[in-house]
Amino acid sequence: MTTFAKPENALKRAEELINVGQKQNALQALHDLITSRRYRAWQKTLERIMFKYVELCVDMRRGRFAKDGLIQYRIVCQQVNVNSLEEVIKHFMHLSTEKAEQARSQAEALEEALDVDDLEADKRPEDLMLSYVSGEKGKDRSDRELVTPWFKFLWETYRTVLEILRNNSKLEALYAMTAHRAFQFCKQYKRTTEFRRLCEIIRNHLSNLNKYRDQRDRPDLSAPESLQLYLDTRFEQLKIATELELWQEAFRSVEDIHGLMCMVKKTPKSSLMVVYYAKLTEIFWISSSHLYHAYAWLKLFTLQKSFNKNLSQKDLQLIASSVVLAALSVPPYTHRRGSSHLELQNEKERNLRMANLIGFNLDPKVDGGEVLSRSNILSELVLKGVLSCATQEVKDLYHLLEHEFLPLDLASKIQPLLVKISKLGGKLSSASSVHEVQLSQYAPALEKLATLRLLQQVSRVYQTLKIESLSQMIPFFDFPVVEKISVDAVKHNFIAMKVDHIKGVVLFGNLGLESDGFQDHLTVFAGSLDKARTLIYPPVKKASKLGEMLPGLADLVDKEHKRLLARKSIIEKRKEEQELLLLEMERNAELKRRKQQQIAEEEEKKRLASEVEKRKNQMILEEIRDKELEQAKALLEDVGKQRKKKIKKSFLDGLEVELSRQHHDGDLKEKNRLARMLENKTIFQGNVVHRRQSEFDRLREERERQIQQMLQARRQERDAIRKKIFYVQTEEEKQRKLLEEEEARKREEAERQRKIEEERRAKLDEIAEKQRQRERELEEKERQRREALLEPDRWSSSRQDDRTSQPSDRWRSDDRKPSFGAGGGSKSTWSSSRVPPRGGGSAR
């Protein structure tokens, strides 16, 4: 990297290298100087260096070098001298345009030379191979190699300048001018691909402007000047898009303009709104959106009539006729029949979006198709007096199509009117913002409408009509076209008809399975059969445990609902905590970056001050050295002269001594004569010194004033940074307090939930204990019941044993009686002393 003591030295070195043909080295030397951190203070020499630098970049087509240099120069002079940056950029674009024009003028066939789809795309390998194999040496190849690179470089120039000037309040006028020149470039050379990229670039710049609102030197769109510049750029974009017939890009440009108006909540001037609605009419007509086309014409007519006082009666009549014909061109039926729910929702959103673009603020809950419709706009034309302003032919056509019932003569009366209307139109006067109106564009749509009206009226009179007769009644189209029109009308339930080509007739009215009642006959039939099957074979009701589950089902649903709500709140809190954490990280990173930037600026300031001091000391030393050299040279010259005089005197004779005395006397007289002017010389010297001293004082005061201004600006910047830091710390303290309160609330909530849970568990334990107690009581009762049932059996068995053991046991003593088990000790003893009666039955 080459270093120079002064910027002037780099400029001289670059010129020397250019003179010997080393432009690349000259460009690199200037690039090293511009990107160096040593020369960050603006001075006039840097501007001259930048002029030479961009000239070299253009000559060598080095767009990347130009971009780097302009970015560095913007940093240098943005806060000091923005006009210098503007001059350099204008010079850069002027040189690029001039070179491209020179290359274009050298090519004879511009279309062939510019037969490139994309200026940013490189040559394909197959193209290179084909050019080498075919041996293309003629003019076409030379034109392509000469013109296309310069136009690529010009396009790159526009992109570079727009990127450098974007979102800067001090450079927004130059940004708008560059965008306009880029639009004109795309228009002049039919560069559709580059135009789309240019629109996307400008759209991204505005998006970033809204995204980063704390950016330094950010344009304020609420300011009238800034808003006007942005609107002018968007309207120029809309004009060029329509002229290039890029209708999708034109529609996006309309959305950009509408978004800009909604963003600042201000309506542009009426002259701009006229252009806005005029372009909307073209876009909607090309996209076959006839209803929105008609509403855009209505808005345009209202603006022209209200704000354009210089509009002639003829021009107003033509515009009103266009409005009426546009409304009549809208199909008399909607395309919603048979649409799915998703399609209807999309259509509703589309209607709402289009209504907002046209200027109708609709309620989202209301269907836009019910507000913006053909019948409503025709009613508005009558109420607002638009129909009364139209030509007589248009009025007659309106009454024939909308109010008359002439099934046999409708087409014959409409056809001459359409011929007259097609001849109307042309260019309007200069007072109108609409340059041209052509009513002939509505003729095909009106012929189709006349055909539909005739079919509709004929269907009310006839049930059967020959195809030949119907073809004679409709002179606009052949019968296959009429048949195609009728199919679309039948599909959307506008008319009911059927064409029988075998019999050569057209049938009108409900036509069996094709009517509405039988379109879904299979579905209805299946539903009826299912109902009949249900009545004949009712479904078997299975016993379920739903009745047992119902008492606890409500509690279960309630618990599940509460759990889901708690989970949702936890997720939302976690999201909020993550957002706060990210915000805090961003703030910390911003503070760190600002601290580093401040440290770097202070170091740069110290370095600049030390360099200035070093340069001053170096200059003083150089001046001292120069003076010492001059004095030494003077002393050497004096010594030489004295030696020569001594040598000469040694050879002098007495005639010569006398001459020396005479010369000495003459010198004394001359000295006395000049001594009289000593006072004047002193005065003149004092005046010169005083003037130079005053100039020096003035320059020093100016320099001190500039230094004070810079210090004041830095001081204000530091105050602003301190305020921002205080604000950030205050916000962080608030967030910390909120977090602490939230944590305390969470702890209280957790404690409350814990107590509730403990109470619930205690109640559940109590309920469980009661349940176990009841179960034990039931078990005890069951055991007693069983013992009561078993007691008679014991009695009968003991009596039987007494009968069998009576003869033998009767003579035994008590100590020799047999044992009857654990259950019959005392009872058997008691029963042995009794003698049951003969024939006595058991208790069983």
CSV table of C-alpha atoms in Angstrom, one decimal, residues 348 352 355-356 360-368 371:
chain,number,residue,atom,x,y,z
A,348,LYS,CA,-63.6,-11.0,-0.9
A,352,LEU,CA,-61.3,-5.3,-0.4
A,355,ALA,CA,-61.5,-1.0,-3.3
A,356,ASN,CA,-58.7,0.4,-1.1
A,360,PHE,CA,-63.2,3.2,-1.3
A,361,ASN,CA,-62.8,2.4,2.4
A,362,LEU,CA,-64.9,-0.7,2.9
A,363,ASP,CA,-65.8,-2.5,6.1
A,364,PRO,CA,-63.9,-5.9,6.1
A,365,LYS,CA,-67.1,-7.6,7.4
A,366,VAL,CA,-69.1,-6.4,4.4
A,367,ASP,CA,-68.8,-8.2,1.1
A,368,GLY,CA,-67.1,-5.9,-1.4
A,371,VAL,CA,-70.9,-2.5,-2.6
